[in-house]
CSV table of C-alpha atoms in Angstrom, one decimal:
chain,number,residue,atom,x,y,z
A,24,MET,CA,124.9,-23.1,-46.3
A,25,THR,CA,126.7,-21.0,-44.1
A,26,ILE,CA,126.2,-20.8,-40.1
A,27,PHE,CA,127.9,-19.1,-37.6
A,28,ALA,CA,128.1,-21.0,-34.8
A,29,ILE,CA,128.5,-20.4,-30.9
A,30,GLU,CA,129.6,-22.4,-27.7
A,31,SER,CA,129.2,-21.7,-24.2
A,32,SER,CA,127.9,-24.0,-22.1
A,33,CYS,CA,130.7,-24.8,-20.2
A,34,ASP,CA,134.4,-23.1,-19.5
A,35,GLU,CA,135.0,-22.1,-23.2
A,36,THR,CA,133.2,-20.0,-24.8
A,37,SER,CA,133.7,-20.4,-29.2
A,38,ALA,CA,132.4,-19.0,-32.2
A,39,ALA,CA,132.5,-20.3,-35.9
A,40,VAL,CA,131.9,-19.5,-39.4
A,41,VAL,CA,130.9,-23.7,-41.3
A,42,ILE,CA,129.3,-24.2,-44.5
A,43,ASP,CA,127.2,-27.1,-45.2
A,44,GLY,CA,128.0,-29.0,-41.9
A,45,ARG,CA,131.5,-30.3,-43.3
A,46,LYS,CA,133.6,-27.2,-44.2
A,47,VAL,CA,135.5,-25.0,-40.8
A,48,LEU,CA,136.6,-21.7,-42.4
A,49,SER,CA,137.4,-20.5,-38.4
A,50,ASN,CA,136.7,-22.2,-35.2
A,51,ILE,CA,137.8,-19.6,-32.4
A,52,VAL,CA,138.0,-20.8,-29.1
A,53,ALA,CA,138.7,-19.2,-26.0
A,54,SER,CA,138.8,-21.3,-22.8
A,55,GLN,CA,138.6,-20.3,-18.9
A,56,ILE,CA,141.2,-22.9,-17.7
A,57,GLU,CA,143.3,-20.7,-16.2
A,58,LYS,CA,140.8,-18.7,-14.0
A,59,HIS,CA,138.9,-21.9,-12.5
A,60,LYS,CA,142.7,-24.3,-11.7
A,61,ILE,CA,142.8,-22.6,-8.4
A,62,TYR,CA,139.4,-24.0,-8.0
A,63,GLY,CA,139.7,-27.2,-8.7
A,64,GLY,CA,137.4,-27.0,-11.0
A,65,VAL,CA,134.7,-25.3,-12.6
A,66,VAL,CA,133.1,-22.6,-11.1
A,67,PRO,CA,129.2,-21.6,-12.8
A,68,GLU,CA,129.4,-17.6,-12.1
A,69,ILE,CA,132.9,-17.4,-12.9
A,70,ALA,CA,132.5,-19.3,-16.5
A,71,SER,CA,129.2,-16.8,-16.7
A,72,ARG,CA,131.1,-13.0,-17.1
A,73,GLU,CA,134.4,-14.4,-18.3
A,74,HIS,CA,131.6,-15.7,-21.6
A,75,ILE,CA,130.4,-12.5,-21.1
A,76,ALA,CA,133.9,-10.6,-21.6
A,77,ALA,CA,134.9,-13.5,-23.9
A,78,ILE,CA,132.3,-13.7,-26.7
A,79,SER,CA,131.5,-10.5,-28.5
A,80,GLY,CA,135.3,-10.8,-29.6
A,81,VAL,CA,135.6,-14.4,-30.2
A,82,ALA,CA,132.6,-13.8,-32.5
A,83,ARG,CA,134.3,-10.7,-34.3
A,84,GLU,CA,137.8,-13.5,-34.8
A,85,ALA,CA,135.3,-15.9,-35.8
A,86,LEU,CA,134.3,-14.2,-39.0
A,87,SER,CA,137.3,-12.5,-39.2
A,88,GLN,CA,139.2,-15.7,-39.9
A,89,ALA,CA,137.0,-16.7,-42.1
A,90,GLY,CA,136.3,-13.1,-44.2
A,91,VAL,CA,132.8,-13.2,-44.2
A,92,THR,CA,130.3,-10.6,-42.5
A,93,MET,CA,127.1,-11.4,-41.3
A,94,GLU,CA,125.8,-10.0,-44.6
A,95,ASP,CA,127.1,-13.5,-45.6
A,96,ILE,CA,125.7,-16.1,-42.8
A,97,ASP,CA,122.6,-17.6,-44.1
A,98,ALA,CA,121.7,-18.8,-40.6
A,99,VAL,CA,123.0,-18.7,-36.5
A,100,ALA,CA,123.3,-21.9,-34.4
A,101,VAL,CA,123.5,-22.0,-30.9
A,102,THR,CA,124.4,-24.8,-28.0
A,103,ALA,CA,121.2,-23.9,-25.9
A,104,TRP,CA,121.6,-27.1,-23.9
A,105,PRO,CA,122.8,-29.2,-21.5
A,106,GLY,CA,124.6,-26.8,-19.9
A,107,LEU,CA,125.5,-25.0,-16.7
A,108,ILE,CA,122.6,-22.4,-17.0
A,109,GLY,CA,124.5,-19.5,-16.4
A,110,ALA,CA,127.3,-20.4,-19.0
A,111,LEU,CA,124.3,-21.3,-22.0
A,112,LEU,CA,122.1,-18.0,-21.1
A,113,VAL,CA,125.4,-16.2,-22.7
A,114,GLY,CA,125.8,-17.9,-25.6
A,115,VAL,CA,121.4,-17.7,-26.3
A,116,ASN,CA,121.1,-14.6,-25.6
A,117,PHE,CA,124.2,-13.5,-27.6
A,118,ALA,CA,123.6,-16.1,-30.9
A,119,LYS,CA,119.1,-14.4,-30.9
A,120,GLY,CA,120.3,-11.1,-30.9
A,121,LEU,CA,122.4,-12.1,-33.8
A,122,ALA,CA,119.0,-13.8,-35.9
A,123,LEU,CA,117.4,-10.8,-35.1
A,124,SER,CA,119.6,-7.9,-35.5
A,125,TYR,CA,120.9,-9.2,-38.9
A,126,GLN,CA,116.8,-10.4,-39.8
A,127,LYS,CA,119.0,-14.9,-39.8
A,128,PRO,CA,117.2,-18.3,-38.5
A,129,LEU,CA,118.0,-18.9,-35.3
A,130,ILE,CA,119.3,-22.9,-34.8
A,131,PRO,CA,119.2,-24.4,-30.9
A,132,VAL,CA,121.7,-27.2,-30.7
A,133,HIS,CA,121.6,-30.1,-28.3
A,134,HIS,CA,125.5,-30.1,-26.9
A,135,ILE,CA,126.0,-33.6,-26.9
A,136,ARG,CA,124.4,-33.9,-30.7
A,137,GLY,CA,127.7,-31.2,-31.1
A,138,HIS,CA,130.4,-33.7,-29.9
A,139,VAL,CA,128.9,-36.1,-32.5
A,140,ALA,CA,128.6,-34.1,-35.7
A,141,ALA,CA,132.5,-32.9,-34.9
A,142,ASN,CA,133.5,-36.2,-37.1
A,143,TYR,CA,130.8,-35.2,-39.6
A,144,ILE,CA,134.0,-32.0,-40.1
A,145,ALA,CA,136.9,-34.7,-39.2
A,146,PHE,CA,135.7,-37.5,-41.9
A,147,PRO,CA,133.4,-36.7,-45.2
A,148,GLU,CA,132.3,-39.7,-46.4
A,149,LEU,CA,130.8,-39.9,-42.6
A,150,LYS,CA,126.9,-40.1,-42.4
A,151,PRO,CA,124.2,-42.0,-40.4
A,152,PRO,CA,123.4,-44.8,-39.1
A,153,PHE,CA,126.3,-45.8,-36.7
A,154,LEU,CA,126.5,-46.5,-33.5
A,155,ALA,CA,128.2,-43.7,-31.3
A,156,LEU,CA,130.3,-43.2,-27.8
A,157,VAL,CA,130.1,-40.2,-25.7
A,158,VAL,CA,132.3,-39.0,-23.2
A,159,SER,CA,132.9,-35.5,-21.4
A,160,GLY,CA,133.2,-34.2,-18.0
A,161,GLY,CA,129.1,-34.0,-17.8
A,162,HIS,CA,127.9,-37.5,-20.2
A,163,THR,CA,128.7,-40.4,-20.9
A,164,ASN,CA,126.3,-42.8,-23.0
A,165,ILE,CA,126.0,-45.4,-25.8
A,166,ILE,CA,124.0,-44.0,-28.9
A,167,GLU,CA,122.1,-45.4,-32.0
A,168,VAL,CA,122.4,-42.4,-34.4
A,169,ARG,CA,119.5,-43.6,-36.3
A,170,ASP,CA,119.4,-40.6,-38.8
A,171,TYR,CA,121.0,-36.4,-38.6
A,172,THR,CA,118.4,-36.0,-35.8
A,173,ASP,CA,117.5,-39.4,-35.2
A,174,TYR,CA,118.5,-40.7,-31.5
A,175,ASN,CA,118.3,-43.4,-29.7
A,176,VAL,CA,120.2,-43.7,-26.9
A,177,LEU,CA,121.5,-47.5,-25.6
A,178,GLY,CA,123.5,-46.9,-22.5
A,179,GLN,CA,124.0,-44.2,-20.1
A,180,THR,CA,125.9,-43.8,-16.5
A,181,ARG,CA,123.0,-44.0,-13.6
A,182,ASP,CA,125.5,-41.7,-11.7
A,183,ASP,CA,128.7,-40.5,-11.9
A,184,ALA,CA,130.1,-39.4,-15.8
A,185,ALA,CA,133.7,-40.9,-17.1
A,186,GLY,CA,135.4,-37.6,-17.6
A,187,GLU,CA,133.2,-36.5,-14.2
A,188,CYS,CA,135.0,-38.9,-12.5
A,189,PHE,CA,138.9,-38.0,-13.6
A,190,ASP,CA,138.6,-34.8,-12.4
A,191,LYS,CA,136.9,-35.5,-8.9
A,192,VAL,CA,139.7,-37.9,-7.5
A,193,ALA,CA,142.3,-35.8,-10.0
A,194,ARG,CA,141.3,-33.6,-7.0
A,195,VAL,CA,142.3,-35.6,-4.9
A,196,MET,CA,145.6,-36.8,-6.3
A,197,GLY,CA,146.1,-32.5,-5.6
A,198,LEU,CA,146.7,-32.6,-9.5
A,199,GLN,CA,145.8,-29.4,-11.6
A,200,TYR,CA,142.2,-28.8,-13.4
A,201,PRO,CA,141.3,-30.2,-16.4
A,202,GLY,CA,141.7,-33.6,-14.0
A,203,GLY,CA,141.2,-35.4,-16.7
A,204,VAL,CA,144.1,-34.7,-18.8
A,205,GLN,CA,146.6,-35.1,-16.1
A,206,ILE,CA,145.9,-38.5,-15.6
A,207,GLY,CA,145.5,-39.6,-18.5
A,208,LYS,CA,149.9,-37.8,-19.3
A,209,LEU,CA,150.2,-39.9,-15.6
A,210,ALA,CA,148.9,-42.8,-16.8
A,211,GLU,CA,151.8,-43.1,-20.1
A,212,LYS,CA,154.5,-43.7,-17.2
A,213,GLY,CA,152.6,-46.4,-15.0
A,214,ASP,CA,152.0,-49.5,-15.0
A,215,ASP,CA,147.8,-50.5,-15.5
A,216,LYS,CA,147.3,-53.8,-13.4
A,217,LYS,CA,149.4,-52.3,-10.5
A,218,TYR,CA,146.9,-51.4,-8.6
A,219,HIS,CA,142.9,-52.6,-8.6
A,220,PHE,CA,139.8,-50.8,-9.1
A,221,PRO,CA,136.3,-52.8,-9.7
A,222,SER,CA,134.5,-52.4,-12.4
A,223,PRO,CA,131.8,-49.7,-13.0
A,224,SER,CA,128.3,-51.8,-14.2
A,225,VAL,CA,124.7,-51.7,-13.2
A,226,ASP,CA,123.8,-55.0,-12.3
A,227,GLY,CA,121.2,-55.8,-15.0
A,228,GLU,CA,121.7,-53.1,-17.1
A,229,PRO,CA,124.7,-54.5,-19.3
A,230,LEU,CA,124.9,-51.4,-21.5
A,231,ASN,CA,124.6,-49.2,-18.5
A,232,PHE,CA,127.3,-47.5,-16.8
A,233,SER,CA,128.0,-46.4,-12.7
A,234,PHE,CA,131.2,-44.4,-12.1
A,235,SER,CA,130.8,-43.8,-8.6
A,236,GLY,CA,132.5,-47.0,-7.6
A,237,LEU,CA,135.3,-46.3,-9.2
A,238,LYS,CA,135.0,-43.5,-7.5
A,239,THR,CA,134.9,-43.6,-4.1
A,240,ALA,CA,137.2,-47.0,-4.4
A,241,ALA,CA,139.9,-45.5,-5.7
A,242,ILE,CA,139.7,-41.9,-3.0
A,243,ASN,CA,138.9,-45.2,-0.7
A,244,LEU,CA,142.8,-45.7,-1.9
A,245,LEU,CA,144.0,-42.3,-1.3
A,246,HIS,CA,142.7,-41.8,1.8
A,247,ASN,CA,144.1,-44.9,3.1
A,248,ALA,CA,147.7,-44.1,1.7
A,249,ASP,CA,148.2,-40.9,3.0
A,250,GLN,CA,146.5,-42.0,6.4
A,251,LYS,CA,149.0,-44.7,6.4
A,252,SER,CA,152.2,-42.4,5.6
A,253,GLU,CA,152.0,-45.0,2.8
A,254,VAL,CA,153.4,-43.5,-1.1
A,255,ILE,CA,151.2,-44.0,-4.1
A,256,ASP,CA,153.0,-44.9,-7.5
A,257,LYS,CA,150.8,-41.8,-9.0
A,258,GLU,CA,152.1,-42.5,-12.1
A,259,SER,CA,150.8,-46.1,-11.6
A,260,PHE,CA,147.1,-45.3,-9.9
A,261,SER,CA,147.1,-43.0,-13.4
A,262,ALA,CA,147.5,-46.0,-15.9
A,263,SER,CA,145.7,-48.7,-13.3
A,264,PHE,CA,142.2,-46.2,-13.0
A,265,ASN,CA,142.3,-45.6,-16.6
A,266,ARG,CA,142.5,-48.7,-17.5
A,267,ALA,CA,139.4,-49.6,-15.5
A,268,VAL,CA,137.5,-46.0,-17.4
A,269,ALA,CA,138.8,-47.5,-20.9
A,270,ASP,CA,137.2,-50.8,-20.1
A,271,SER,CA,134.3,-50.6,-19.2
A,272,LEU,CA,133.8,-47.9,-21.9
A,273,VAL,CA,135.6,-49.7,-24.9
A,274,GLU,CA,133.0,-53.6,-23.0
A,275,ARG,CA,129.9,-51.7,-23.1
A,276,LEU,CA,130.3,-50.3,-25.7
A,277,ILE,CA,131.9,-53.1,-28.7
A,278,LEU,CA,128.5,-55.5,-26.8
A,279,ALA,CA,126.3,-51.9,-28.0
A,280,ALA,CA,127.6,-53.1,-31.5
A,281,GLU,CA,127.3,-57.0,-31.4
A,282,LYS,CA,123.9,-56.8,-30.3
A,283,THR,CA,122.7,-54.0,-33.0
A,284,GLY,CA,124.5,-55.3,-35.7
A,285,TYR,CA,126.5,-52.1,-36.3
A,286,LYS,CA,129.9,-52.3,-37.6
A,287,ALA,CA,131.1,-48.4,-38.1
A,288,ILE,CA,131.8,-46.9,-34.5
A,289,VAL,CA,131.9,-43.5,-33.5
A,290,LEU,CA,134.0,-42.2,-30.5
A,291,ALA,CA,132.9,-38.2,-29.3
A,292,GLY,CA,133.1,-35.8,-26.2
A,293,GLY,CA,136.0,-34.6,-24.2
A,294,VAL,CA,137.3,-38.0,-22.8
A,295,SER,CA,137.7,-39.4,-26.9
A,296,ALA,CA,141.5,-37.4,-26.7
A,297,ASN,CA,142.0,-40.0,-23.7
A,298,THR,CA,145.2,-41.8,-25.5
A,299,MET,CA,144.3,-45.1,-23.8
A,300,LEU,CA,140.2,-45.9,-24.8
A,301,ARG,CA,141.5,-44.5,-28.2
A,302,ASP,CA,144.3,-46.7,-28.4
A,303,GLU,CA,142.0,-49.5,-26.5
A,304,LEU,CA,138.9,-48.6,-28.7
A,305,LYS,CA,140.8,-48.7,-32.0
A,306,SER,CA,142.3,-52.4,-31.4
A,307,GLU,CA,138.9,-53.9,-30.1
A,308,CYS,CA,137.7,-52.4,-33.6
A,309,ASP,CA,140.6,-53.9,-36.0
A,310,ARG,CA,140.0,-57.2,-33.7
A,311,ARG,CA,136.1,-56.8,-34.9
A,312,LYS,CA,136.3,-54.5,-38.5
A,313,MET,CA,134.4,-52.3,-37.4
A,314,THR,CA,135.4,-49.3,-38.8
A,315,LEU,CA,136.2,-46.4,-35.9
A,316,TYR,CA,135.8,-42.7,-36.9
A,317,MET,CA,137.0,-39.9,-33.2
A,318,PRO,CA,137.6,-36.9,-33.7
A,319,PRO,CA,141.4,-35.2,-34.1
A,320,LEU,CA,142.2,-33.9,-30.4
A,321,PRO,CA,141.3,-30.3,-31.6
A,322,LEU,CA,138.0,-30.7,-32.0
A,323,CYS,CA,137.2,-33.4,-28.7
A,324,GLY,CA,136.4,-30.1,-26.5
A,325,ASP,CA,134.1,-28.2,-26.5
A,326,ASN,CA,133.8,-25.2,-29.8
A,327,ALA,CA,131.7,-23.9,-31.9
A,328,ALA,CA,132.8,-26.0,-35.3
A,329,MET,CA,131.1,-28.5,-33.8
A,330,ILE,CA,128.1,-27.2,-33.4
A,331,GLY,CA,128.0,-25.1,-36.7
A,332,SER,CA,128.3,-28.6,-38.3
A,333,GLN,CA,125.3,-30.6,-36.5
A,334,GLY,CA,123.0,-27.0,-36.7
A,335,TYR,CA,123.3,-27.5,-40.4
A,336,TYR,CA,120.9,-31.2,-40.4
A,337,GLU,CA,119.2,-29.9,-37.4
A,338,TYR,CA,118.3,-26.9,-39.9
A,339,LEU,CA,117.4,-29.6,-43.3
A,340,SER,CA,115.3,-30.8,-40.2
A,341,GLY,CA,113.5,-27.9,-39.6
A,342,ASN,CA,114.8,-27.4,-35.8
A,343,THR,CA,114.3,-23.5,-35.3
A,344,ALA,CA,113.5,-21.3,-32.8
A,345,GLY,CA,111.9,-18.0,-33.1
A,346,MET,CA,112.9,-15.0,-29.8
A,347,ALA,CA,110.8,-17.1,-27.1
A,348,LEU,CA,114.0,-19.3,-27.0
A,349,ASN,CA,115.4,-20.4,-23.5
A,350,ALA,CA,119.0,-22.3,-22.6
A,351,LYS,CA,118.3,-25.5,-20.4
A,352,ALA,CA,119.7,-27.0,-18.2
A,353,SER,CA,119.1,-30.2,-18.9
A,354,LYS,CA,117.7,-32.0,-22.6
A,355,GLU,CA,117.3,-35.2,-23.6
A,356,LEU,CA,118.6,-36.3,-26.9
A,357,ALA,CA,116.0,-36.5,-28.6
A,358,ILE,CA,114.6,-33.2,-29.1
């Protein structure tokens, strides 16, 4: 089954052609990073306008690179939720137009399910059930993936997501957007024991996260140093902060694995590109003889290939939509 997929949930406009959920014929991504850098983060109105400007060209390029036409496509998949509502609407309406014009089934896809599915592309042998940690700019979830469309959330953040925490601290540090990437690069050169940060935890909820306290502690440390004219070692500050986030994520994921008995572990989402997180999680999984799946770096960020992959399994489960489909800024994993 050949699926044409669209992703526009935040600041990447992407289109892809995917066969049977596993084989990618094309995956075109138009990034808006340069447009948002001067603001220190994504501006929703600008993101929506950039999606409108890019989506037709990105779609044509995806079809051309795959060597197919819309007549060869069996269904159209699109990220329908969650995300920036204006950005989502651009992709959803474009996908609805294609599906209607060419009389193709329309498949709505949950963005987080798409991130998990990036691993199906990278690892043909990977099949549910498994345990997944999804870490991105707006989401931090520990998920029991019981089947391709059967998800059970075991833990999640109660406030800021890990990626959001990275970006906000990076902004105070004076680093360019995307801040998580910049902190990760600086961390590779620093001493991760030089600064002390609290563990992002929730009393009585061992599998849930709370990054707001960690974010506040880091920002206060930066502000206090500035007021006293003290020089912060940015490399070691980044390494210490990165370590606090990675430790929290890995500790709770491993605890969830031990509680549930899963030996197959999946990492997904934009923050899954973080080197320290990948290294620490691999070390812990190796020590416990767990099998770890991590997407290659090009599939960590938002892209349409992962939406096309998950779209295939949504279609097999009968999860299609009509022209009444509407985007939603938030949506539970269980559709």
